[in-house]
Amino acid sequence: MKLIYKQISENEYAVVREMLLKDMKTNENFLWALHNQPETLAVVYIEREIVAVALIIPGKKVSCLIVFAATQYRRKGIGKSVVQYYENKLCKETSKIITNFHADNEMSKKFARKLGYERNFSSAYMKHTQGKFAIGELPVRLYIDEDYPKSHALYAQAFHEMRIKVGDFPDSIVEQPSERNREAWSADTANRFTYEENDEIAAHGHLEGNEMGSVSVRTDLQEQGIGKKFVMYLCNEIYNRGYKEVVLWCVIGNNARELYDSLGFRELYIAEFAYKCIQPPKTMNI
């Protein structure tokens, strides 16, 4: 049973979508990627039939890998083979791989544990479908490159403090700025926003398709209503772009959950994020 791996192509989208829709509990990541980031998807064939899909996001230190096997091809070792294939490819550049699955899906959890993935944290996938908020003018503008030092500093500090409060990230550190990160933010200025208070940067947020993320308020300005107004603004921006719904992830234990609930977001499911540390092969000096 030879598996053939290839990057997904546009003429395979419909077939893959039909395959994904046969399992509504494990297809969300893949359907979102198919619509927003198809370049992250690969398909796996046996002869002329697609039997699995892999979502791969390589990273210098941490990579993401999620595998979906067609329902009729499960329990045949295909999922395991696909995971191991991409682990071997990713280990050349990364030292840690993270994956996720529904927290109440015991089969997926058992599969991940068997392959050496340990729980890291849990996060709620939430959706807003009630349309735009009635808000007045807010001091929000598009992010510019000159914002990077202060925007990154408040983002890094806010998320570090959140991780520590949650308790699932005992080794959390404040992410340091880097030229590579700055370039990535600069290349995506159309989807990054800055909230100002008294002419100072007070909050930062990022949009990716209809997903809202990286919403962070300067720690000394939290609990003053800035986060709520900023989230409403970002939701409106997504609706203005033609989307019918707004989605986001909220780590379990994050105090921001109360804000999202108050604004009408509803939880679709809770995902467990699990990780596996891998070591790149050692080279021999001869």
Backbone as JSON, one array per atom type, in Angstrom:
{
  "sequence": "MKLIYKQISENEYAVVREMLLKDMKTNENFLWALHNQPETLAVVYIEREIVAVALIIPGKKVSCLIVFAATQYRRKGIGKSVVQYYENKLCKETSKIITNFHADNEMSKKFARKLGYERNFSSAYMKHTQGKFAIGELPVRLYIDEDYPKSHALYAQAFHEMRIKVGDFPDSIVEQPSERNREAWSADTANRFTYEENDEIAAHGHLEGNEMGSVSVRTDLQEQGIGKKFVMYLCNEIYNRGYKEVVLWCVIGNNARELYDSLGFRELYIAEFAYKCIQPPKTMNI",
  "N": [[0.86, -1.19, 0.0], [1.2, 1.76, -1.18], [1.84, 5.09, -0.32], [1.26, 8.26, -1.68], [2.48, 11.49, -1.67], [1.58, 14.89, -1.97], [1.45, 18.44, -2.7], [-1.6, 20.18, -2.25], [-3.79, 20.87, -4.99], [-5.75, 23.18, -6.94], [-7.73, 21.85, -8.41], [-8.35, 19.77, -6.8], [-9.76, 20.64, -4.66], [-12.62, 20.43, -4.38], [-13.05, 17.66, -4.1], [-11.62, 17.13, -1.76], [-13.01, 18.76, 0.03], [-15.52, 17.48, 0.08], [-14.77, 15.05, 1.22], [-13.94, 15.91, 3.75], [-16.32, 16.84, 4.86], [-17.61, 14.61, 5.7], [-16.96, 14.09, 8.26], [-17.78, 15.88, 10.73], [-16.76, 16.55, 13.2], [-14.03, 16.71, 13.19], [-13.13, 18.31, 11.16], [-12.84, 21.1, 11.09], [-10.43, 22.72, 11.21], [-9.28, 22.05, 8.77], [-11.2, 22.72, 6.81], [-11.28, 25.47, 7.2], [-8.64, 26.14, 6.51], [-8.64, 25.28, 3.87], [-10.21, 27.17, 2.67], [-8.97, 29.59, 3.37], [-6.12, 29.32, 3.6], [-4.94, 27.47, 1.57], [-2.41, 26.73, 0.8], [-1.19, 25.56, 2.93], [-1.94, 22.96, 2.99], [-1.67, 19.47, 2.26], [-2.16, 16.61, 0.19], [-2.81, 13.1, 0.36], [-2.37, 10.2, -1.45], [-3.61, 6.95, -2.41], [-2.91, 5.09, -5.01], [-5.17, 6.36, -7.23], [-6.79, 7.68, -5.51], [-7.67, 10.03, -3.01], [-6.74, 9.72, 0.27], [-6.11, 10.89, 2.64], [-5.53, 14.02, 4.35], [-3.2, 16.53, 5.09], [-2.35, 19.13, 7.3], [0.07, 21.46, 7.36], [2.25, 23.6, 8.96], [5.18, 24.9, 8.82], [7.81, 25.81, 11.11], [10.5, 27.7, 12.59], [11.21, 27.0, 15.21], [8.92, 25.84, 16.33], [6.53, 23.8, 14.84], [3.42, 23.18, 13.13], [1.27, 20.41, 12.84], [-1.36, 18.61, 11.58], [-3.43, 15.87, 10.97], [-5.8, 14.42, 8.8], [-7.58, 11.61, 8.19], [-9.41, 9.88, 5.69], [-12.68, 8.72, 6.43], [-13.28, 6.03, 5.77], [-10.79, 4.94, 5.64], [-9.59, 4.73, 8.07], [-7.97, 3.33, 11.0], [-6.18, 1.72, 9.68], [-3.56, 2.2, 9.68], [-2.8, 4.33, 8.13], [-3.03, 7.03, 8.96], [-1.02, 7.14, 10.95], [1.25, 6.63, 9.37], [1.26, 8.91, 7.74], [1.61, 10.98, 9.61], [4.18, 10.32, 10.61], [5.68, 10.58, 8.28], [5.59, 13.36, 7.72], [6.62, 14.33, 10.1], [9.27, 13.51, 9.88], [10.07, 15.14, 7.78], [9.73, 17.69, 8.87], [11.46, 17.7, 11.03], [13.93, 18.48, 10.22], [14.06, 21.18, 10.39], [12.8, 22.05, 12.69], [12.21, 21.79, 16.28], [10.08, 21.08, 17.75], [6.76, 19.9, 17.53], [3.39, 20.79, 17.18], [-0.01, 19.83, 17.62], [-3.61, 19.56, 17.23], [-6.9, 18.64, 18.49], [-10.38, 17.74, 18.98], [-11.23, 18.1, 22.36], [-12.89, 16.25, 23.58], [-12.72, 14.05, 22.01], [-11.99, 10.95, 22.2], [-10.78, 9.01, 20.61], [-9.05, 10.43, 18.9], [-7.43, 11.56, 20.84], [-6.24, 9.28, 22.0], [-4.86, 8.35, 19.77], [-3.03, 10.45, 19.35], [-1.55, 10.36, 21.74], [-0.42, 7.84, 21.52], [1.39, 8.27, 19.53], [3.19, 9.82, 20.78], [2.53, 12.44, 21.54], [2.01, 14.98, 23.88], [-0.25, 16.54, 26.19], [-0.63, 20.06, 25.99], [-2.13, 22.53, 26.26], [-5.57, 23.71, 26.49], [-8.09, 25.06, 24.34], [-10.81, 27.2, 23.51], [-12.85, 27.22, 20.66], [-14.48, 29.79, 19.15], [-17.4, 31.53, 17.95], [-18.9, 34.33, 16.31], [-21.92, 35.53, 15.13], [-23.74, 37.55, 14.93], [-23.67, 39.92, 13.57], [-22.69, 43.39, 12.86], [-21.43, 45.65, 15.38], [-22.85, 48.41, 17.14], [-21.07, 51.1, 17.29], [-19.24, 54.09, 18.04], [-16.88, 56.47, 16.68], [-13.59, 55.29, 16.96], [-10.25, 55.34, 18.33], [-8.61, 53.88, 16.39], [-6.32, 52.56, 14.07], [-4.65, 51.5, 11.04], [-1.89, 49.34, 11.45], [1.54, 50.36, 11.34], [4.95, 50.07, 10.27], [6.64, 51.46, 12.01], [5.39, 51.15, 14.41], [6.19, 48.8, 15.51], [8.14, 48.27, 17.74], [6.79, 49.11, 20.18], [4.24, 47.96, 19.87], [4.8, 45.21, 19.61], [6.03, 44.8, 22.08], [3.94, 45.24, 23.97], [2.16, 43.28, 23.17], [3.7, 40.91, 23.53], [4.19, 40.96, 26.31], [1.56, 40.96, 27.39], [0.51, 38.48, 26.5], [2.32, 36.74, 27.65], [1.8, 37.13, 30.41], [-0.86, 36.25, 30.46], [-0.5, 33.52, 29.83], [0.93, 32.63, 32.05], [-0.97, 33.03, 34.1], [-2.96, 31.23, 33.34], [-1.79, 28.76, 33.78], [-0.94, 26.51, 32.38], [1.41, 26.91, 31.14], [4.14, 26.82, 32.34], [6.76, 27.35, 31.64], [6.75, 29.67, 30.25], [7.99, 32.54, 28.56], [8.74, 36.01, 27.99], [8.24, 36.91, 24.75], [10.84, 37.85, 22.6], [11.62, 40.7, 20.55], [12.32, 40.55, 17.01], [14.12, 40.85, 13.94], [13.19, 39.29, 11.88], [10.57, 38.69, 12.7], [9.55, 41.27, 12.76], [9.63, 41.93, 10.04], [7.74, 40.13, 9.07], [5.4, 41.07, 10.27], [5.33, 43.6, 9.1], [4.89, 42.95, 6.45], [2.28, 42.35, 6.52], [0.59, 44.48, 7.03], [-1.93, 45.35, 6.28], [-3.69, 43.85, 7.68], [-3.32, 44.24, 10.33], [-3.88, 46.05, 13.35], [-3.89, 49.05, 15.28], [-4.6, 50.36, 18.42], [-5.03, 53.46, 19.93], [-4.41, 55.39, 22.86], [-4.55, 58.41, 24.39], [-2.65, 59.29, 22.56], [-0.78, 57.29, 22.66], [0.32, 53.94, 21.98], [-1.97, 51.52, 22.74], [-3.14, 49.05, 22.34], [-3.09, 46.05, 20.33], [-3.98, 44.21, 17.41], [-4.81, 41.45, 15.22], [-5.93, 40.27, 12.06], [-6.97, 37.42, 10.22], [-8.23, 36.35, 7.45], [-11.47, 35.55, 8.32], [-10.85, 35.31, 10.95], [-10.04, 36.44, 14.18], [-7.27, 37.49, 16.01], [-4.4, 37.6, 18.28], [-5.14, 39.72, 19.9], [-4.36, 42.16, 22.1], [-3.89, 44.06, 25.02], [-2.2, 46.76, 26.49], [-0.64, 46.06, 29.54], [-0.91, 47.8, 31.78], [-3.15, 49.18, 31.13], [-5.3, 47.56, 31.1], [-8.62, 46.26, 31.81], [-10.09, 48.58, 31.51], [-11.93, 48.89, 29.61], [-10.92, 49.12, 27.07], [-10.17, 46.81, 25.66], [-12.67, 45.62, 25.07], [-13.93, 47.53, 23.38], [-12.08, 47.55, 21.31], [-12.19, 44.9, 20.35], [-14.83, 44.87, 19.38], [-14.55, 46.72, 17.31], [-12.74, 45.34, 15.62], [-14.27, 43.1, 14.98], [-16.3, 44.36, 13.49], [-14.75, 45.23, 11.35], [-14.11, 42.8, 10.14], [-16.68, 41.96, 9.36], [-17.23, 44.06, 7.59], [-15.56, 43.35, 5.55], [-16.93, 41.49, 4.21], [-17.43, 38.99, 5.32], [-19.51, 36.58, 6.98], [-19.38, 35.76, 9.54], [-17.46, 35.8, 12.6], [-14.55, 34.36, 13.9], [-12.61, 32.96, 16.59], [-9.9, 31.95, 18.79], [-9.79, 31.07, 22.2], [-7.88, 30.65, 24.94], [-8.39, 28.21, 27.43], [-9.17, 29.3, 30.62], [-8.31, 31.84, 30.27], [-8.95, 35.17, 31.08], [-10.19, 36.74, 29.21], [-12.27, 35.36, 28.17], [-14.72, 35.96, 29.41], [-15.27, 38.46, 28.33], [-15.64, 37.86, 25.59], [-17.88, 36.19, 25.75], [-19.75, 38.04, 26.69], [-20.08, 39.63, 24.49], [-21.46, 38.13, 22.73], [-20.27, 35.95, 21.48], [-20.13, 32.46, 20.84], [-19.3, 29.27, 22.11], [-17.99, 26.76, 20.09], [-16.55, 24.38, 20.22], [-14.14, 22.71, 22.33], [-10.72, 22.5, 21.98], [-7.94, 20.34, 22.36], [-4.58, 21.05, 22.6], [-1.63, 19.55, 21.7], [1.79, 18.49, 22.07], [4.95, 17.48, 20.67], [8.26, 16.79, 21.2], [10.92, 16.83, 18.99], [14.0, 15.72, 17.62], [16.36, 16.94, 15.34], [18.11, 14.97, 12.89], [21.43, 13.95, 13.71], [24.48, 15.1, 12.32], [27.38, 13.57, 11.04], [30.75, 14.21, 11.61], [33.37, 13.74, 9.53]],
  "CA": [[0.0, 0.0, 0.0], [2.11, 2.89, -1.31], [1.23, 6.4, -0.17], [1.85, 9.3, -2.51], [2.26, 12.77, -1.0], [1.73, 16.04, -2.85], [0.78, 19.68, -2.33], [-2.95, 20.23, -2.81], [-3.98, 21.74, -6.14], [-7.11, 23.71, -6.98], [-8.68, 20.89, -8.96], [-8.64, 18.77, -5.77], [-10.49, 21.27, -3.56], [-13.98, 19.91, -4.22], [-12.96, 16.29, -3.6], [-11.18, 17.21, -0.38], [-14.12, 19.31, 0.83], [-16.52, 16.42, 0.24], [-14.22, 14.09, 2.16], [-13.93, 16.52, 5.07], [-17.69, 17.0, 5.36], [-18.1, 13.34, 6.23], [-16.64, 14.02, 9.68], [-17.95, 17.26, 11.16], [-16.09, 16.8, 14.48], [-12.58, 16.87, 13.06], [-12.79, 18.92, 9.89], [-12.85, 22.56, 11.11], [-9.13, 23.27, 10.83], [-9.01, 21.79, 7.36], [-12.13, 23.52, 6.0], [-10.82, 26.87, 7.28], [-7.41, 26.24, 5.72], [-8.98, 25.11, 2.46], [-10.78, 28.44, 2.21], [-8.12, 30.74, 3.64], [-4.7, 29.06, 3.42], [-4.76, 26.15, 0.94], [-0.99, 26.42, 0.65], [-0.75, 24.79, 4.1], [-2.5, 21.62, 2.91], [-1.12, 18.44, 1.36], [-3.06, 15.46, 0.04], [-2.14, 11.8, 0.33], [-3.07, 9.29, -2.36], [-3.32, 5.55, -2.7], [-3.23, 5.04, -6.44], [-5.79, 7.6, -7.71], [-7.78, 8.12, -4.53], [-7.18, 10.77, -1.87], [-7.11, 8.98, 1.49], [-5.81, 11.7, 3.83], [-5.11, 15.41, 4.15], [-2.32, 17.0, 6.16], [-2.18, 20.57, 7.45], [1.45, 21.63, 7.81], [2.76, 24.97, 9.05], [6.55, 24.79, 9.33], [8.33, 26.91, 11.9], [11.91, 27.53, 12.91], [11.3, 26.29, 16.48], [7.7, 25.07, 16.53], [5.73, 23.59, 13.64], [2.08, 22.64, 13.35], [0.95, 19.28, 11.99], [-2.63, 17.97, 11.87], [-3.71, 14.9, 9.9], [-7.18, 13.95, 8.66], [-7.7, 10.43, 7.33], [-10.77, 9.63, 5.24], [-13.33, 7.84, 7.4], [-13.2, 4.62, 5.37], [-9.39, 4.48, 5.66], [-9.07, 4.79, 9.42], [-7.58, 2.06, 11.63], [-5.41, 0.93, 8.73], [-2.17, 2.64, 9.78], [-2.52, 5.43, 7.21], [-2.79, 8.25, 9.74], [0.29, 7.02, 11.57], [2.27, 6.78, 8.33], [1.29, 10.3, 7.29], [2.24, 11.76, 10.68], [5.61, 10.03, 10.65], [6.28, 11.12, 7.06], [5.79, 14.81, 7.86], [7.54, 14.56, 11.21], [10.62, 13.35, 9.35], [10.39, 16.31, 6.97], [9.78, 18.87, 9.71], [12.54, 17.63, 12.02], [15.13, 19.09, 9.66], [14.06, 22.61, 10.68], [12.13, 22.4, 13.94], [12.48, 20.9, 17.4], [8.83, 20.79, 18.44], [5.57, 19.89, 16.67], [2.14, 20.89, 17.93], [-1.2, 19.41, 16.9], [-4.8, 19.75, 18.06], [-8.06, 17.82, 18.2], [-11.44, 17.98, 19.94], [-10.85, 17.6, 23.68], [-13.74, 15.11, 23.96], [-12.56, 12.98, 21.03], [-11.08, 9.99, 22.83], [-10.02, 8.3, 19.59], [-7.96, 11.31, 18.49], [-6.53, 11.71, 21.97], [-5.49, 8.04, 22.1], [-3.98, 8.32, 18.6], [-1.94, 11.4, 19.59], [-0.7, 9.86, 22.83], [0.32, 6.68, 21.01], [2.48, 8.76, 18.7], [4.12, 10.59, 21.61], [2.13, 13.83, 21.74], [1.56, 15.23, 25.25], [-1.11, 17.71, 26.3], [0.0, 21.34, 26.29], [-3.18, 23.38, 26.8], [-6.85, 23.59, 25.81], [-8.58, 26.36, 23.88], [-12.17, 27.18, 22.98], [-13.06, 27.81, 19.33], [-15.69, 30.55, 19.34], [-17.92, 32.15, 16.73], [-19.87, 35.42, 16.43], [-22.72, 35.59, 13.89], [-24.83, 38.5, 15.15], [-23.5, 41.14, 12.78], [-21.87, 44.5, 13.32], [-21.75, 46.34, 16.63], [-23.11, 49.85, 17.04], [-20.02, 51.83, 18.02], [-18.85, 55.36, 17.44], [-15.5, 56.56, 16.22], [-12.6, 54.81, 17.92], [-8.88, 55.71, 17.95], [-7.97, 52.69, 15.82], [-5.77, 52.78, 12.73], [-3.82, 50.4, 10.56], [-0.53, 49.23, 11.98], [2.65, 50.72, 10.46], [6.2, 49.44, 10.72], [7.2, 52.2, 13.15], [4.7, 50.72, 15.63], [6.64, 47.48, 15.93], [8.73, 48.12, 19.09], [5.8, 49.22, 21.25], [3.16, 46.99, 19.65], [5.29, 43.88, 19.95], [6.3, 44.74, 23.52], [2.69, 45.06, 24.73], [1.63, 41.96, 22.78], [4.51, 39.86, 24.16], [3.98, 40.99, 27.76], [0.18, 40.58, 27.69], [0.33, 37.05, 26.29], [3.11, 36.04, 28.67], [1.06, 37.18, 31.67], [-2.01, 35.37, 30.32], [-0.04, 32.14, 29.9], [1.28, 32.33, 33.44], [-2.21, 32.96, 34.89], [-3.67, 30.02, 32.95], [-1.15, 27.67, 34.51], [-0.48, 25.42, 31.51], [2.64, 27.33, 30.46], [5.09, 27.18, 33.4], [8.04, 27.77, 31.08], [6.53, 30.83, 29.4], [8.88, 33.69, 28.65], [8.31, 37.13, 27.16], [8.83, 36.8, 23.42], [11.7, 38.97, 22.26], [11.46, 41.18, 19.17], [13.34, 40.1, 16.07], [13.98, 41.46, 12.62], [12.35, 38.38, 11.09], [9.19, 38.92, 13.13], [9.17, 42.61, 12.31], [9.38, 41.86, 8.6], [6.48, 39.42, 8.87], [4.32, 42.01, 10.62], [5.33, 44.67, 8.11], [4.33, 42.42, 5.21], [0.86, 42.08, 6.73], [0.04, 45.67, 7.67], [-3.35, 45.53, 5.95], [-4.5, 43.03, 8.59], [-2.94, 44.53, 11.7], [-4.49, 47.28, 13.78], [-3.35, 49.68, 16.48], [-5.53, 51.19, 19.2], [-4.26, 54.48, 20.64], [-5.0, 56.05, 24.02], [-3.7, 59.57, 24.71], [-1.57, 59.29, 21.57], [0.14, 56.19, 22.91], [-0.2, 52.65, 21.56], [-2.58, 50.85, 23.89], [-3.55, 47.68, 22.01], [-2.72, 45.54, 19.0], [-4.79, 43.07, 16.99], [-4.49, 40.9, 13.9], [-7.0, 39.53, 11.38], [-6.55, 36.47, 9.2], [-9.53, 35.94, 6.93], [-12.5, 35.95, 9.29], [-10.38, 34.97, 12.29], [-9.44, 37.51, 14.94], [-6.27, 36.95, 16.92], [-3.33, 38.46, 18.81], [-5.7, 40.91, 20.53], [-3.61, 42.37, 23.33], [-3.97, 45.41, 25.58], [-1.09, 47.06, 27.38], [-1.04, 45.53, 30.84], [-1.31, 48.86, 32.71], [-4.4, 49.77, 30.67], [-6.34, 46.54, 31.06], [-9.82, 46.43, 32.65], [-10.6, 49.94, 31.35], [-12.87, 48.89, 28.49], [-10.25, 49.24, 25.78], [-10.25, 45.52, 24.96], [-14.02, 45.42, 24.56], [-14.15, 48.42, 22.23], [-11.19, 47.12, 20.23], [-12.74, 43.67, 19.79], [-16.01, 45.24, 18.58], [-14.04, 47.33, 16.09], [-12.16, 44.31, 14.76], [-15.4, 42.32, 14.45], [-16.92, 45.15, 12.43], [-13.85, 45.21, 10.2], [-14.29, 41.51, 9.46], [-17.98, 42.0, 8.68], [-17.1, 44.99, 6.48], [-14.84, 42.68, 4.47], [-17.84, 40.58, 3.53], [-17.61, 37.72, 6.02], [-20.77, 36.46, 7.69], [-19.13, 35.36, 10.92], [-16.13, 36.05, 13.14], [-14.11, 33.26, 14.74], [-11.39, 33.19, 17.36], [-9.52, 30.96, 19.79], [-9.6, 31.63, 23.53], [-7.29, 29.64, 25.81], [-9.16, 27.92, 28.63], [-8.58, 29.96, 31.78], [-8.03, 33.23, 29.91], [-10.02, 36.05, 31.55], [-10.87, 37.35, 28.06], [-13.46, 34.57, 27.84], [-15.89, 36.7, 29.88], [-15.52, 39.52, 27.35], [-16.2, 37.27, 24.37], [-19.23, 35.75, 26.07], [-20.62, 39.22, 26.83], [-20.29, 40.21, 23.16], [-22.29, 37.23, 21.93], [-19.55, 34.81, 20.91], [-20.52, 31.2, 21.44], [-18.3, 28.22, 22.0], [-18.33, 25.65, 19.19], [-15.94, 23.21, 20.82], [-12.85, 22.92, 22.99], [-9.66, 21.69, 21.39], [-6.72, 20.1, 23.13], [-3.35, 21.22, 21.83], [-0.62, 18.63, 22.22], [3.07, 18.71, 21.43], [5.95, 16.42, 20.67], [9.61, 17.3, 20.95], [11.67, 15.97, 18.07], [15.36, 16.16, 17.43], [16.85, 16.73, 13.98], [19.17, 13.96, 12.83], [22.78, 14.47, 13.9], [25.39, 14.86, 11.22], [28.67, 13.04, 11.49], [31.94, 14.85, 11.07], [34.35, 12.73, 9.11]],
  "C": [[0.89, 1.24, 0.0], [1.35, 4.2, -1.2], [2.0, 7.42, -0.99], [1.47, 10.66, -1.92], [2.46, 13.91, -2.01], [1.0, 17.25, -2.29], [-0.61, 19.69, -2.97], [-3.0, 21.2, -3.99], [-5.47, 22.12, -6.23], [-8.13, 22.7, -7.5], [-9.0, 19.76, -7.97], [-9.51, 19.33, -4.64], [-11.85, 20.62, -3.33], [-13.97, 18.5, -3.64], [-12.59, 16.28, -2.13], [-12.3, 17.73, 0.51], [-15.18, 18.24, 1.09], [-16.05, 15.38, 1.25], [-14.28, 14.63, 3.59], [-15.33, 16.6, 5.68], [-18.29, 15.71, 5.89], [-17.77, 13.17, 7.7], [-16.64, 15.44, 10.24], [-17.17, 17.57, 12.45], [-14.59, 17.02, 14.34], [-12.18, 17.65, 11.81], [-12.59, 20.43, 9.94], [-11.54, 23.19, 10.66], [-8.89, 23.17, 9.33], [-9.93, 22.6, 6.45], [-11.71, 24.99, 6.02], [-9.58, 27.06, 6.42], [-7.71, 26.13, 4.23], [-9.5, 26.41, 1.87], [-9.8, 29.59, 2.31], [-6.63, 30.52, 3.36], [-4.46, 27.69, 2.78], [-3.31, 25.75, 0.77], [-0.44, 25.62, 1.83], [-1.2, 23.32, 4.03], [-1.77, 20.73, 1.9], [-2.11, 17.29, 1.31], [-2.23, 14.2, -0.1], [-2.99, 10.83, -0.48], [-2.67, 7.84, -2.13], [-3.84, 5.34, -4.11], [-3.87, 6.36, -6.85], [-6.8, 8.17, -6.72], [-7.11, 8.86, -3.37], [-7.67, 10.08, -0.6], [-6.83, 9.78, 2.76], [-5.41, 13.1, 3.39], [-4.24, 15.79, 5.35], [-2.25, 18.52, 6.13], [-0.81, 20.79, 8.09], [1.82, 23.1, 7.81], [4.16, 24.88, 9.64], [6.95, 26.02, 10.13], [9.77, 26.65, 12.27], [12.09, 26.75, 14.21], [10.11, 25.36, 16.7], [6.94, 24.99, 15.22], [4.38, 23.01, 14.02], [1.83, 21.51, 12.36], [-0.36, 18.65, 12.47], [-2.98, 17.07, 10.69], [-5.17, 14.46, 9.96], [-7.17, 12.77, 7.71], [-9.16, 10.24, 6.94], [-11.4, 8.56, 6.12], [-13.18, 6.36, 7.05], [-11.79, 4.06, 5.4], [-8.78, 4.56, 7.05], [-8.82, 3.39, 9.97], [-6.84, 1.14, 10.66], [-3.93, 1.36, 8.73], [-1.82, 3.81, 8.88], [-2.21, 6.71, 7.97], [-1.41, 8.25, 10.37], [1.4, 7.24, 10.55], [2.4, 8.22, 7.88], [1.96, 11.19, 8.35], [3.75, 11.55, 10.68], [6.33, 10.59, 9.43], [6.58, 12.62, 7.23], [6.63, 15.16, 9.08], [8.98, 14.49, 10.71], [11.03, 14.55, 8.49], [10.58, 17.55, 7.85], [10.98, 18.88, 10.65], [13.84, 18.23, 11.5], [15.23, 20.57, 10.04], [13.53, 22.96, 12.07], [12.49, 21.41, 15.05], [11.21, 20.49, 18.14], [7.67, 20.86, 17.45], [4.35, 19.94, 17.56], [0.98, 20.48, 17.03], [-2.4, 19.73, 17.76], [-5.94, 18.88, 17.57], [-9.13, 18.14, 19.24], [-11.1, 17.33, 21.28], [-11.66, 16.38, 24.1], [-13.66, 13.95, 22.97], [-11.52, 11.99, 21.54], [-10.23, 9.24, 21.81], [-8.82, 9.13, 19.14], [-6.93, 11.46, 19.6], [-5.64, 10.46, 22.12], [-4.46, 7.93, 20.97], [-2.77, 9.23, 18.85], [-0.99, 10.89, 20.67], [0.17, 8.7, 22.35], [1.52, 7.12, 20.19], [3.41, 9.7, 19.46], [3.77, 12.04, 21.84], [1.52, 13.99, 23.13], [0.73, 16.52, 25.29], [-0.3, 18.95, 26.67], [-1.02, 22.28, 26.95], [-4.47, 23.12, 26.02], [-7.36, 24.98, 25.45], [-9.97, 26.2, 23.28], [-12.2, 27.87, 21.61], [-14.43, 28.47, 19.38], [-16.1, 31.29, 18.07], [-18.94, 33.24, 17.08], [-20.61, 35.54, 15.09], [-23.81, 36.64, 13.95], [-24.67, 39.83, 14.42], [-22.74, 42.23, 13.5], [-22.38, 45.1, 14.63], [-21.99, 47.82, 16.36], [-22.08, 50.57, 17.91], [-19.71, 53.12, 17.29], [-17.43, 55.31, 16.94], [-14.56, 56.1, 17.33], [-11.2, 55.16, 17.43], [-8.08, 54.5, 17.45], [-7.49, 53.03, 14.41], [-5.0, 51.54, 12.31], [-2.43, 50.49, 11.17], [0.47, 49.69, 10.91], [3.94, 50.18, 11.07], [6.8, 50.14, 11.94], [6.54, 51.81, 14.47], [5.34, 49.48, 16.25], [7.21, 47.43, 17.35], [7.68, 48.14, 20.21], [4.67, 48.2, 21.1], [3.61, 45.59, 20.03], [5.52, 43.75, 21.44], [5.02, 44.51, 24.31], [2.06, 43.71, 24.43], [2.38, 40.85, 23.52], [4.27, 39.8, 25.66], [2.59, 40.52, 28.13], [-0.02, 39.08, 27.55], [1.16, 36.23, 27.28], [2.35, 36.01, 30.0], [-0.18, 36.3, 31.62], [-1.59, 33.92, 30.47], [0.3, 31.73, 31.32], [0.03, 32.17, 34.3], [-2.97, 31.67, 34.59], [-3.09, 28.81, 33.66], [-0.64, 26.53, 33.67], [0.85, 25.74, 30.83], [3.7, 27.74, 31.49], [6.42, 27.7, 32.86], [7.91, 29.0, 30.18], [7.55, 31.92, 29.64], [8.32, 34.79, 27.76], [9.02, 37.04, 25.81], [9.63, 38.05, 23.09], [11.49, 39.41, 20.81], [12.59, 40.65, 18.29], [13.09, 40.75, 14.72], [13.09, 40.6, 11.73], [10.88, 38.58, 11.42], [8.69, 40.27, 12.66], [8.84, 42.63, 10.82], [8.06, 41.17, 8.3], [5.29, 40.33, 9.19], [4.2, 43.1, 9.56], [4.7, 44.22, 6.79], [2.82, 42.21, 5.3], [0.16, 43.27, 7.37], [-1.44, 45.87, 7.39], [-4.27, 44.77, 6.89], [-4.13, 43.23, 10.05], [-3.44, 45.92, 12.09], [-3.92, 47.74, 15.12], [-4.42, 50.55, 17.12], [-4.69, 52.18, 20.01], [-5.07, 55.08, 21.79], [-4.05, 57.16, 24.44], [-2.44, 59.58, 23.85], [-0.49, 58.27, 21.83], [-0.5, 54.87, 22.47], [-0.69, 51.88, 22.77], [-2.94, 49.41, 23.61], [-3.17, 47.35, 20.58], [-3.61, 44.35, 18.68], [-4.49, 42.68, 15.56], [-5.67, 40.13, 13.35], [-6.39, 38.61, 10.35], [-7.81, 35.85, 8.62], [-10.6, 36.45, 7.88], [-12.13, 35.61, 10.73], [-9.68, 36.16, 12.94], [-8.46, 36.91, 15.93], [-5.28, 37.99, 17.37], [-3.87, 39.73, 19.46], [-5.06, 41.07, 21.91], [-3.68, 43.83, 23.73], [-2.8, 45.59, 26.53], [-1.49, 46.75, 28.82], [-1.5, 46.61, 31.82], [-2.61, 49.54, 32.31], [-5.53, 48.76, 30.6], [-7.44, 46.85, 32.06], [-10.31, 47.88, 32.63], [-11.54, 50.04, 30.15], [-12.24, 48.97, 27.12], [-10.38, 47.94, 24.98], [-11.61, 45.3, 24.35], [-14.28, 46.26, 23.32], [-13.3, 47.97, 21.03], [-11.72, 45.86, 19.56], [-13.96, 43.98, 18.92], [-15.58, 45.87, 17.25], [-13.53, 46.28, 15.11], [-13.24, 43.4, 14.18], [-16.05, 43.07, 13.29], [-16.06, 45.17, 11.17], [-13.99, 43.92, 9.41], [-15.62, 41.47, 8.71], [-17.93, 42.94, 7.47], [-16.39, 44.36, 5.28], [-15.69, 41.61, 3.79], [-18.06, 39.24, 4.2], [-18.91, 37.74, 6.81], [-20.6, 36.08, 9.16], [-17.69, 35.67, 11.3], [-15.77, 34.87, 14.03], [-12.84, 33.64, 15.47], [-11.13, 32.0, 18.28], [-9.32, 31.68, 21.12], [-9.1, 30.52, 24.45], [-8.14, 29.46, 27.07], [-8.44, 28.5, 29.85], [-8.24, 31.41, 31.53], [-9.22, 34.1, 30.34], [-10.79, 36.71, 30.41], [-12.13, 36.59, 27.67], [-14.74, 35.3, 28.27], [-16.27, 37.81, 28.9], [-16.19, 38.95, 26.1], [-17.63, 36.78, 24.59], [-20.19, 36.94, 26.1], [-20.94, 39.85, 25.48], [-21.06, 39.29, 22.23], [-21.56, 36.13, 21.2], [-20.06, 33.54, 21.6], [-19.46, 30.14, 21.16], [-18.8, 27.12, 21.08], [-17.76, 24.35, 19.73], [-14.66, 23.62, 21.52], [-11.84, 21.96, 22.37], [-8.52, 21.51, 22.38], [-5.54, 20.26, 22.18], [-2.27, 20.37, 22.5], [0.67, 18.81, 21.44], [3.96, 17.49, 21.53], [7.3, 17.05, 20.36], [10.34, 16.31, 20.05], [13.05, 16.57, 17.88], [15.78, 15.94, 15.99], [17.97, 15.72, 13.97], [20.56, 14.6, 12.95], [23.63, 14.14, 12.68], [26.73, 14.41, 11.77], [29.81, 13.8, 10.81], [32.98, 13.77, 10.75], [35.67, 13.4, 8.79]]
}
